[in-house]
Short mmCIF file of C-alpha atoms and ligand atoms in Angstrom, two decimals:
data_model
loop_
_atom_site.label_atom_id
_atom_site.label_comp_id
_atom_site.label_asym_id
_atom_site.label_seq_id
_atom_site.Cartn_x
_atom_site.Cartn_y
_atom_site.Cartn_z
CA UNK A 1 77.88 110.60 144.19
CA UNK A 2 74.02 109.40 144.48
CA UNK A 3 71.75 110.91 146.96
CA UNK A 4 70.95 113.77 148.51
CA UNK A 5 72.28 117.08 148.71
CA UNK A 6 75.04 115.82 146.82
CA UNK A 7 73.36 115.72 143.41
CA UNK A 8 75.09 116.75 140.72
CA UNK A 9 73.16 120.18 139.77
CA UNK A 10 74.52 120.35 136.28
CA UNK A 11 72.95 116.56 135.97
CA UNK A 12 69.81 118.52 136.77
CA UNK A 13 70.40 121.34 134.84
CA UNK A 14 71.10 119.15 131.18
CA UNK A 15 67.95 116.97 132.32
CA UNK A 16 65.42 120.52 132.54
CA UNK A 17 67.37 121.97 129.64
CA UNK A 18 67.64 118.94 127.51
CA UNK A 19 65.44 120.38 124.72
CA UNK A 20 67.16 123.52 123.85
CA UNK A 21 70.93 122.16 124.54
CA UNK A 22 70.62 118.69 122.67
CA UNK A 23 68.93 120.82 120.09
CA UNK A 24 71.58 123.37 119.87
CA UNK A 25 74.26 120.58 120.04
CA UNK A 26 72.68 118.85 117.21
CA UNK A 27 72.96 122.16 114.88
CA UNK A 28 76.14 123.02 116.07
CA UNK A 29 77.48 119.09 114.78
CA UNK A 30 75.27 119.06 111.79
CA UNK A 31 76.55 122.15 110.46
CA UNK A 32 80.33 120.43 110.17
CA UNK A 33 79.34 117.57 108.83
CA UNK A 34 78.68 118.97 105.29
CA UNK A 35 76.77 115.89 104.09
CA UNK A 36 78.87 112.75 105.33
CA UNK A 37 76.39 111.77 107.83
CA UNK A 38 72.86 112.79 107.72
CA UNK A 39 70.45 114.85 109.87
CA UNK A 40 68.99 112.04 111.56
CA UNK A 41 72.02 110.26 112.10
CA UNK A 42 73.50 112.76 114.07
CA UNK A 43 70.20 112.95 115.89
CA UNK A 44 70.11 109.64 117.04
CA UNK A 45 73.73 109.29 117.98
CA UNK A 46 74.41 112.85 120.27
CA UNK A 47 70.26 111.95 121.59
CA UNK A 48 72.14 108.70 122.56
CA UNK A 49 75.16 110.64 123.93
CA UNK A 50 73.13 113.23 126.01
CA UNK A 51 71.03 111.00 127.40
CA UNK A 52 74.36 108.72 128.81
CA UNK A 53 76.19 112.17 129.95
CA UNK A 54 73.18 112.81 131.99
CA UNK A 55 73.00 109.37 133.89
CA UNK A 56 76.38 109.64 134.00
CA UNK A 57 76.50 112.66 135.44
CA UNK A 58 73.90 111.49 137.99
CA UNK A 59 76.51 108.97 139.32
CA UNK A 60 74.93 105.75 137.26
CA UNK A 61 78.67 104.09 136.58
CA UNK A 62 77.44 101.48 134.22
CA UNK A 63 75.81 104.72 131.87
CA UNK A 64 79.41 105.61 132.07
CA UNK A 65 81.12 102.84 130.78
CA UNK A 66 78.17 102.61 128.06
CA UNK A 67 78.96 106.72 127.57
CA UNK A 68 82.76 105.54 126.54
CA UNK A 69 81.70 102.78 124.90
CA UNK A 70 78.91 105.14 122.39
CA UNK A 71 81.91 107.38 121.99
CA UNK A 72 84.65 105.07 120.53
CA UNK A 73 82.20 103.43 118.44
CA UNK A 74 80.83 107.26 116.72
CA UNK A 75 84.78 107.94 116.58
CA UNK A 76 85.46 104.55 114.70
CA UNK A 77 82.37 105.32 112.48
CA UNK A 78 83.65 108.92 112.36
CA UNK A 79 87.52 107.44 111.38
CA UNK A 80 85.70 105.30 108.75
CA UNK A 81 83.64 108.54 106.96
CA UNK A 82 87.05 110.57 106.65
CA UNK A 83 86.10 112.70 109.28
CA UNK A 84 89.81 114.35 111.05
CA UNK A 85 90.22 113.46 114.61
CA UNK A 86 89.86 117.02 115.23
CA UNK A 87 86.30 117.40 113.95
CA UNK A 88 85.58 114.06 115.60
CA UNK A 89 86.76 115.75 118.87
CA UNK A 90 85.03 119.05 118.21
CA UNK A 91 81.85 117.34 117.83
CA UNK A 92 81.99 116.60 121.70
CA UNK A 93 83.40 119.99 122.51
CA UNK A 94 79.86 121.48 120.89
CA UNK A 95 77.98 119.94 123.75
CA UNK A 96 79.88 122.88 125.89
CA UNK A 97 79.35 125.60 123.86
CA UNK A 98 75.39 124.62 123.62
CA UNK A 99 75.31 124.41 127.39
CA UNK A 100 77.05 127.99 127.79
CA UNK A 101 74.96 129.45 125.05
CA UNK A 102 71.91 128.22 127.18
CA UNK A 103 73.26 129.52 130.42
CA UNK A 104 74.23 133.14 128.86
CA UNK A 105 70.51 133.32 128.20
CA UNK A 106 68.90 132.48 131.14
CA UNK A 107 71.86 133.68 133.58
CA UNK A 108 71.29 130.67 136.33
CA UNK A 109 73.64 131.31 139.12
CA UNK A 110 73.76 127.73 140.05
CA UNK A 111 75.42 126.67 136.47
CA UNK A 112 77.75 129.07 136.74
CA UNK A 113 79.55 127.31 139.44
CA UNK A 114 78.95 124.11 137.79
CA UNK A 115 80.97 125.06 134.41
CA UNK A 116 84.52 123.90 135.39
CA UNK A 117 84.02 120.92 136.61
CA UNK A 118 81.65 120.46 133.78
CA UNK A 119 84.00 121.69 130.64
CA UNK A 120 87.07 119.09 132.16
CA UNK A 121 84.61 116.48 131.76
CA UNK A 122 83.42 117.18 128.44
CA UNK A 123 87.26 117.55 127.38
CA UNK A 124 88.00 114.44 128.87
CA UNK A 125 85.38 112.79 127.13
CA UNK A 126 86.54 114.80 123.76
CA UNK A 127 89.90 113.04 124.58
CA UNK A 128 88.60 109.94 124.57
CA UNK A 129 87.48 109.82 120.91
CA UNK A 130 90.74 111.29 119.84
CA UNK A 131 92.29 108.61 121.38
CA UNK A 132 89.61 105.49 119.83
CA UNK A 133 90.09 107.83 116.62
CA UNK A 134 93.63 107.15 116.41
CA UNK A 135 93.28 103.95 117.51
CA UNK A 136 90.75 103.16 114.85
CA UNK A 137 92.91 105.10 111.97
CA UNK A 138 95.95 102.78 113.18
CA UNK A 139 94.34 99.18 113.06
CA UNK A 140 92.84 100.40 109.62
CA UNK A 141 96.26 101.27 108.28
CA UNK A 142 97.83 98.24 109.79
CA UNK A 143 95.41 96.32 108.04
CA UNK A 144 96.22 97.72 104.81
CA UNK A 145 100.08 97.30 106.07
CA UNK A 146 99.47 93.59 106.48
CA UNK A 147 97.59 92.98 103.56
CA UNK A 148 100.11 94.44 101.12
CA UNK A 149 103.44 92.51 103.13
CA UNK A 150 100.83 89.26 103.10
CA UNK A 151 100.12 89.88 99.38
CA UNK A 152 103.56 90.46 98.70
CA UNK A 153 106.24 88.55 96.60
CA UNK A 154 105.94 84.87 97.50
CA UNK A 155 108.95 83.69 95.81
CA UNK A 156 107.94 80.63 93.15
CA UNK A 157 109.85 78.02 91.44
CA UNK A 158 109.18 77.89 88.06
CA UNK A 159 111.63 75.25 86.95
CA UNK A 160 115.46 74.40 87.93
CA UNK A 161 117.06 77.41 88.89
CA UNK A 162 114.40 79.52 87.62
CA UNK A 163 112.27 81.78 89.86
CA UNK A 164 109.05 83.49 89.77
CA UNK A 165 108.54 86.47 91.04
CA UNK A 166 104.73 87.74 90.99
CA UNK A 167 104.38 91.27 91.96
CA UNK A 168 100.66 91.99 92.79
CA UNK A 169 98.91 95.40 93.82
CA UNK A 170 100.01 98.57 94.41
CA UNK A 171 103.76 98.41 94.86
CA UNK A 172 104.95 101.43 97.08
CA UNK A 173 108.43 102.23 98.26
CA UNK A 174 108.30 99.46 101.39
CA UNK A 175 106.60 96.91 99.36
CA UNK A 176 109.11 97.37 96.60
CA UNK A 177 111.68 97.16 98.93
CA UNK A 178 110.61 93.81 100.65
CA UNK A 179 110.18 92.80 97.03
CA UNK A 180 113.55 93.32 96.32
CA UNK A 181 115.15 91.56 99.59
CA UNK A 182 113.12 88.82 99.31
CA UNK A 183 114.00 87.64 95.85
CA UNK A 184 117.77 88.39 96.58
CA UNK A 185 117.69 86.07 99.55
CA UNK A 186 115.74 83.53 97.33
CA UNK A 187 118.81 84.06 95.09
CA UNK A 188 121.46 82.96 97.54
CA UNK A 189 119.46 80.13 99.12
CA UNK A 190 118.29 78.54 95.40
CA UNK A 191 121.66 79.46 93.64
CA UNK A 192 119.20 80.56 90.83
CA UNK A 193 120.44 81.60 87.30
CA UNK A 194 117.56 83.36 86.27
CA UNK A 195 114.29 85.11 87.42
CA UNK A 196 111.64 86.26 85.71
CA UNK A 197 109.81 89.47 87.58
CA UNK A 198 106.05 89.36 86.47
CA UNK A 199 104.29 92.80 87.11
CA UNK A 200 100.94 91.71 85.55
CA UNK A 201 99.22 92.84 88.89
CA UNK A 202 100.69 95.66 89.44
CA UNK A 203 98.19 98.85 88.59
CA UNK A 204 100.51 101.09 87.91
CA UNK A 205 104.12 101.72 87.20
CA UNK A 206 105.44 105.46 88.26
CA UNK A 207 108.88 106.50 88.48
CA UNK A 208 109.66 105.18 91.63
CA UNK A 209 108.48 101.74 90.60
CA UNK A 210 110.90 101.74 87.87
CA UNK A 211 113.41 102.80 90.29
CA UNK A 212 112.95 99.93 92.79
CA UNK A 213 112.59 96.92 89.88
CA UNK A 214 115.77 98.18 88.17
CA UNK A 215 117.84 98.57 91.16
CA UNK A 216 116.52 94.30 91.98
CA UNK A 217 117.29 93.89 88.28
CA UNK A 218 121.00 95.35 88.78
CA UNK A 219 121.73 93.91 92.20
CA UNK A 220 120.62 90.39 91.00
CA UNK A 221 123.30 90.79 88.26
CA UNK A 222 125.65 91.90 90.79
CA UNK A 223 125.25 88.38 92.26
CA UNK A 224 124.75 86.29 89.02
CA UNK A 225 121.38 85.93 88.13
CA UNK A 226 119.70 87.35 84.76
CA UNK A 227 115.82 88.74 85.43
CA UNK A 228 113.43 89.79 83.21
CA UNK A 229 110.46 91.70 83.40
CA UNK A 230 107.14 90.66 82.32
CA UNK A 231 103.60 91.59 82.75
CA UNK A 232 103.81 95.06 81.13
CA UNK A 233 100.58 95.42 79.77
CA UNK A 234 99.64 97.73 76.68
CA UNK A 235 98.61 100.70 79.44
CA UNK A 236 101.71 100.17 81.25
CA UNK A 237 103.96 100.27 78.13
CA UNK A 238 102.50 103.62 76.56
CA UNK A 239 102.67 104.97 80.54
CA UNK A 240 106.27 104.04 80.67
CA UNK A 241 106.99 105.58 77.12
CA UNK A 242 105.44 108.60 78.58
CA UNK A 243 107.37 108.97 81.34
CA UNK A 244 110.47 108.64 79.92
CA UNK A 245 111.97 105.79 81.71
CA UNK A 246 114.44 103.62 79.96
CA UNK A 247 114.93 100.68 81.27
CA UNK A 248 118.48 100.22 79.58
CA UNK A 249 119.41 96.57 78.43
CA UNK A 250 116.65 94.71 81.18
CA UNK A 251 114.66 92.53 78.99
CA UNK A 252 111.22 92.96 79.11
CA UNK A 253 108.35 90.53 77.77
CA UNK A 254 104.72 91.26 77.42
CA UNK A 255 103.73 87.82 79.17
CA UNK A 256 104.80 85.47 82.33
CA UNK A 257 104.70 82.76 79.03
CA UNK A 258 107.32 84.99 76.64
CA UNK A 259 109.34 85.38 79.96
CA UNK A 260 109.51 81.27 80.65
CA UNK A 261 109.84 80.70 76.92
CA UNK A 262 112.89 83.01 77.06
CA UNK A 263 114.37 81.57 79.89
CA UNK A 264 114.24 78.15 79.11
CA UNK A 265 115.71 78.99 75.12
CA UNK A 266 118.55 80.92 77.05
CA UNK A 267 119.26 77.86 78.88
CA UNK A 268 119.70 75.64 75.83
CA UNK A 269 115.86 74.03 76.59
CA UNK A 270 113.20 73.19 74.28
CA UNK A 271 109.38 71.79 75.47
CA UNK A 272 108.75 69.43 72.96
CA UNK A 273 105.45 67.96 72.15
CA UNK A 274 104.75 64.69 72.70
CA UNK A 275 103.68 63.07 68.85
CA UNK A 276 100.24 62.05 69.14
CA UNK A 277 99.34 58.50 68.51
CA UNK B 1 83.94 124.90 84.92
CA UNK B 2 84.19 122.49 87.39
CA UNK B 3 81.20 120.55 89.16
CA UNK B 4 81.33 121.77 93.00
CA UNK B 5 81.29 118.21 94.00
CA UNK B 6 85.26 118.61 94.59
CA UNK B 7 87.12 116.24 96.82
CA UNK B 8 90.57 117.26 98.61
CA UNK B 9 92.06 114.74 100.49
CA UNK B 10 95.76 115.65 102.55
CA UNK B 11 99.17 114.09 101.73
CA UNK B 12 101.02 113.51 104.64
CA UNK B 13 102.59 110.33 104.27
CA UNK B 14 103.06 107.37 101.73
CA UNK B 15 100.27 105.82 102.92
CA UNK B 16 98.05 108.87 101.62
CA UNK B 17 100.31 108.42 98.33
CA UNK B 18 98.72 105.42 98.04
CA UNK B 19 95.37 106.69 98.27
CA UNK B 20 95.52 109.14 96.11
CA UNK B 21 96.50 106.66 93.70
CA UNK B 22 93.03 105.05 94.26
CA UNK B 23 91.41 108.29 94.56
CA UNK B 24 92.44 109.19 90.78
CA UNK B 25 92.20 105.77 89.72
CA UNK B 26 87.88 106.00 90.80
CA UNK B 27 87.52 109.40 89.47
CA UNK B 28 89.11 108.93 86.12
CA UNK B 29 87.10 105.64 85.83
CA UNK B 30 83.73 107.23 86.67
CA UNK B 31 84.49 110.10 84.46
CA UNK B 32 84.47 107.88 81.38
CA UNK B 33 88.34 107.60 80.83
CA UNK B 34 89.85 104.77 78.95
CA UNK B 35 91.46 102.70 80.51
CA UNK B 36 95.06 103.97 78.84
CA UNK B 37 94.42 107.67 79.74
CA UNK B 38 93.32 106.22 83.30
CA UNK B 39 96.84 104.66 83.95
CA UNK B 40 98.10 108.07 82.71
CA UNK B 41 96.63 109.73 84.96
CA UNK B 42 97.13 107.49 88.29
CA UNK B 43 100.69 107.78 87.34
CA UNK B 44 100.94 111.31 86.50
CA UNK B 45 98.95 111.79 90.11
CA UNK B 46 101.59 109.33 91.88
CA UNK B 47 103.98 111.42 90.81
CA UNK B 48 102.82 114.67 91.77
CA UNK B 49 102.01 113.16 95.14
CA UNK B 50 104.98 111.71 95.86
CA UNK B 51 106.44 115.15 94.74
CA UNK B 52 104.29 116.91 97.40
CA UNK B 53 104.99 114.54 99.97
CA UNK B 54 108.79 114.32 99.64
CA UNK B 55 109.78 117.55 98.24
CA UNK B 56 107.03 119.67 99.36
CA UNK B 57 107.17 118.18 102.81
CA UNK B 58 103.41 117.22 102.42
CA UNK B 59 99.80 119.20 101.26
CA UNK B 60 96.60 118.28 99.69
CA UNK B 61 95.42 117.06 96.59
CA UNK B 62 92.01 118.25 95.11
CA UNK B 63 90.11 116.02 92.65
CA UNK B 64 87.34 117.34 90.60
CA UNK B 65 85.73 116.51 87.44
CA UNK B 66 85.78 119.08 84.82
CA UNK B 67 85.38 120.17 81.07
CA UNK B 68 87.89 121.45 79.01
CA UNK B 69 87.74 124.46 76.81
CA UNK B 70 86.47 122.45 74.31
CA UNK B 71 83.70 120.77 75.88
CA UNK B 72 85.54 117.59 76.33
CA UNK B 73 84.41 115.99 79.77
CA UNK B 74 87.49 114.57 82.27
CA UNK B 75 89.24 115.46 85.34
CA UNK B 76 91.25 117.62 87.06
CA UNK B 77 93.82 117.09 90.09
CA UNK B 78 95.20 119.83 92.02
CA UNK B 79 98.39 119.63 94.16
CA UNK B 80 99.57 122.00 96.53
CA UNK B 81 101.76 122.52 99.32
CA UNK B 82 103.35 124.92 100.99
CA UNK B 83 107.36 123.28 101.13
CA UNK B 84 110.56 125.11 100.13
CA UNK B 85 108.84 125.85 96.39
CA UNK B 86 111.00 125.37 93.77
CA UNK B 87 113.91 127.99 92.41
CA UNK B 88 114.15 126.77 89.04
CA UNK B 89 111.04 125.33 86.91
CA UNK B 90 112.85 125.19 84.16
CA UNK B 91 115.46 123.21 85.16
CA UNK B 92 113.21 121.14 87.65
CA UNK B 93 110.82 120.07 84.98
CA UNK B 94 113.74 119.45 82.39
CA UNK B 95 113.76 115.32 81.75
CA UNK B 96 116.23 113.48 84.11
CA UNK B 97 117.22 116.64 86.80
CA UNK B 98 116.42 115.65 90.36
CA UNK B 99 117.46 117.67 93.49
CA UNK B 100 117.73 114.27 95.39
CA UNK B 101 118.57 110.70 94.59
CA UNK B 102 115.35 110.14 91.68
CA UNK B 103 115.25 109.47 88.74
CA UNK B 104 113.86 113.26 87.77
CA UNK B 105 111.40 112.46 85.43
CA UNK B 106 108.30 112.98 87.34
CA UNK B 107 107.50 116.26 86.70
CA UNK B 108 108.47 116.14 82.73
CA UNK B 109 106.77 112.95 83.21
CA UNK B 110 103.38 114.08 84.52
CA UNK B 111 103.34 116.96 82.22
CA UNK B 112 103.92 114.10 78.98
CA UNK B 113 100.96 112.26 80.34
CA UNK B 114 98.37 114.71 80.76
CA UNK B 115 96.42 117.14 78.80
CA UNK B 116 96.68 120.10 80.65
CA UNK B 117 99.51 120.96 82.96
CA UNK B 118 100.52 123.95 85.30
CA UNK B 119 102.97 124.53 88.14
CA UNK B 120 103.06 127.47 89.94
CA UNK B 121 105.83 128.27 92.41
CA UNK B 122 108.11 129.95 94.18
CA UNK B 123 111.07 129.35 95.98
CA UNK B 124 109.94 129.68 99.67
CA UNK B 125 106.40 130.28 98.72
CA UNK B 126 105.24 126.48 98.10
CA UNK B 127 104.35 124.84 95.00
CA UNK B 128 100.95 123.85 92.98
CA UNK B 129 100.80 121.74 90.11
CA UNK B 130 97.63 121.63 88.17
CA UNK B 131 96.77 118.21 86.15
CA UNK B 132 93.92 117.94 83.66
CA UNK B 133 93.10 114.61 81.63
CA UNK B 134 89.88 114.68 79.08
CA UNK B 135 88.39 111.66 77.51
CA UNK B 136 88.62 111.43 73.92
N1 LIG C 1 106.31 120.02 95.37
C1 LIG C 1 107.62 120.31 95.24
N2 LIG C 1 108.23 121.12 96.14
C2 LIG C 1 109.56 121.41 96.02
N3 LIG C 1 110.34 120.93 95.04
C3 LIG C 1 109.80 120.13 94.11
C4 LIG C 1 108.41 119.76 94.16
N4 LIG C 1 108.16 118.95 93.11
C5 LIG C 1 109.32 118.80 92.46
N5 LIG C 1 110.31 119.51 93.05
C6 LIG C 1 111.71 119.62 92.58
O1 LIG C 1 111.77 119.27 91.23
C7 LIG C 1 112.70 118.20 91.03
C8 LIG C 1 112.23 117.31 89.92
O2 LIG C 1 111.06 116.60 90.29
P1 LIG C 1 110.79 115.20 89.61
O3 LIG C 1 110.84 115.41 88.14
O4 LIG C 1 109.55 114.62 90.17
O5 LIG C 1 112.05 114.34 90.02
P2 LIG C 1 112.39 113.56 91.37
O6 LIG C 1 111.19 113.58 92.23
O7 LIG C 1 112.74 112.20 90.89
O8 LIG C 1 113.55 114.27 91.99
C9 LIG C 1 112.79 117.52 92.36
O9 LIG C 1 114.01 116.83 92.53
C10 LIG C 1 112.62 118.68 93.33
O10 LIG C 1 113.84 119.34 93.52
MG1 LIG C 2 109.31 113.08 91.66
#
């Protein structure tokens, strides 16, 4: 595609044009941006773009690769500012509309024929950041998907046939859920008799909360074991209250410390101090 | 009386549940909540969001901060969708009633743990429940 009569005209046409279109493109963006990125940011970036669409155009393959490579980084940055894959894709579809606008008004002949071709290549490269967007969206709620299964419920010993089990973050349905699984297996492979549920971390407790610890709470009882529920802090009790949630005959404790105390009464032990001397 | 600087963020899956948590949680914070009547309102908002998502078959949350009639500063969340609506409000905000397997005490829960409460809605027509928590 270099050379010659071959020449991309439309190449041409963006390079003679380049003030009016990159101009008009750059309105047409900043005007849906409504304040998450500012003027000169979107300056820089689609003076960046036009400038790689151009070469591109022109046949230079590694302005290409660069082209997709300026794109899925502005739709990353574009995921990142809570901007919709739509408007990320729209802000490449613009570049048309400022190119038709421009051709409308000076009626070349030679654009005309140049258009098709032209628009397919814009899509695709509107595509493209749809694609990174997604992409980007995923691995950033993956991440948050890992952290909260990494975070969750590592199942602790706190003293013979006692477990710990410190809930920490925000504990949704899944979370709960692996919550709840894990401790039961850590029931059947430690023949437990008790476990003491600590929700200290947990931000905030909401109906379906409840739900999940008293279902754990009931099927641990189901297979033997006694829990309790600490951690609820003076915001979480009035919340609760609020709500309306009983939470029938589960004992509760305001510490991990009442909890253990508890525990270790219930099982006929007492921590001594040593006399001094 | 509410500053333009309005947020609305969509609920279309747990995930944005989540977020909305956080949302709320940031806005009550910088509007000078405590931190009691901040854990009110995540949870009221959790609620109502899980409400949207699940019964409303997803919609959008707005979060602004406003003042109350009497000049009390806080902020206000509005839910809406545009789901199956609900027949009865009564009934559906009555303590313990749930059309599926909850426990039913969102709703009456939320409107316990706020200081201003609406629902609007109609059965076909989508729902929108209006939240409102000033500092003290
Ligand atoms: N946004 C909504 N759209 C349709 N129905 C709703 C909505 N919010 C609540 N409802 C109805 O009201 C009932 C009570 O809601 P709630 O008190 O939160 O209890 P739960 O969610 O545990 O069922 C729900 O079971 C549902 O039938
Ligand atoms: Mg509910």
């Amino acid at each position: 595609m270099t050379g010659g009569a071959d020449d991309t005209p439309i190449a041409e046409l963006l390079r003679s044009w380049r003030e009016p279109v990159l101009g008009r493109w750059i309105e047409l963006v900043g005007e849906t941006v409504h304040g998450r990125l500012s003027e000169a940011e979107v300056r820089s970036e689609l003076t960046e773009l036009y400038g790689l669409v151009e070469r591109a155009l022109e046949g230079d393959t590694a302005a290409g690769d660069e082209l997709r490579a300026a794109l899925a980084e502005i739709s990353r940055g574009r995921a990142r500012h809570g901007f919709s894959p739509t408007e990320t894709a729209v802000g490449v579809f613009a570049l048309k509309q400022s190119l038709y606008e421009q051709i409308r008004m000076t009626r070349d002949q030679r654009a005309y024929s140049e258009l098709i071709d032209f628009s397919s290549y814009v899509d695709e490269l509107g595509l493209a950041t749809f694609e990174t967007y997604a992409a980007a969206r995923e691995q950033v709620i993956a991440d948050q998907a890992d952290q909260l299964l990494e975070l969750s419920t590592p199942v602790v010993r706190l003293w013979d046939r006692v477990l710990g089990v410190p809930l920490v973050g925000t504990l949704d349905s899944a979370r709960a859920q692996i919550a709840m699984e894990t401790l039961l297996q850590a029931l059947v492979t430690t023949g437990a008799r008790y476990a003491v549920i600590d929700i200290t971390g947990v931000p905030a407790v909401d109906t379906e909360v409840a739900q999940h610890l008293m279902k754990t709470v009931m099927a641990a009882r189901l297979m033997g074991t006694h829990c309790v529920v600490s951690g609820i802090r003076p915001q979480i009790a009035q919340t609760i209250v609020a709500l309306g949630i009983e939470f029938g005959d589960i004992v509760t404790k305001a510490t991990l410390a009442d909890a253990l105390a508890y525990v270790l009464e219930r099982s006929g032990l007492r921590v001594v101090g040593e006399p001094e001397g | 009386m509410t500053t333009p600087s309005g947020e609305e963020m969509p609920i279309a899956s747990s995930d944005d549940v989540v977020r909305v948590r956080q949302v709320v949680r940031a806005a009550a914070a910088a509007a000078g909540l405590s931190l009691v009547d901040q854990t009110k309102l995540v949870t009221a908002a959790s609620e109502l969001a899980r409400n949207t998502y699940a019964h409303g078959g997803g919609g959008a949350m707005r979060v602004e901060r406003a003042t109350g009639e009497d000049g009390r500063k806080g902020v206000r969340l509005v839910f809406t969708d545009e789901g199956p609506g609900i027949a009865d409000v009564d009934r559906a905000l009555s303590e313990g009633w749930s059309s599926g397997t909850g426990l039913g005490l969102g709703l009456p829960g939320a409107r316990q743990l706020c200081d201003e409460f609406g629902l609007r809605s109609e059965a076909g027509g989508g729902t929108t429940v209006t939240v409102a928590k000033w500092t003290r």
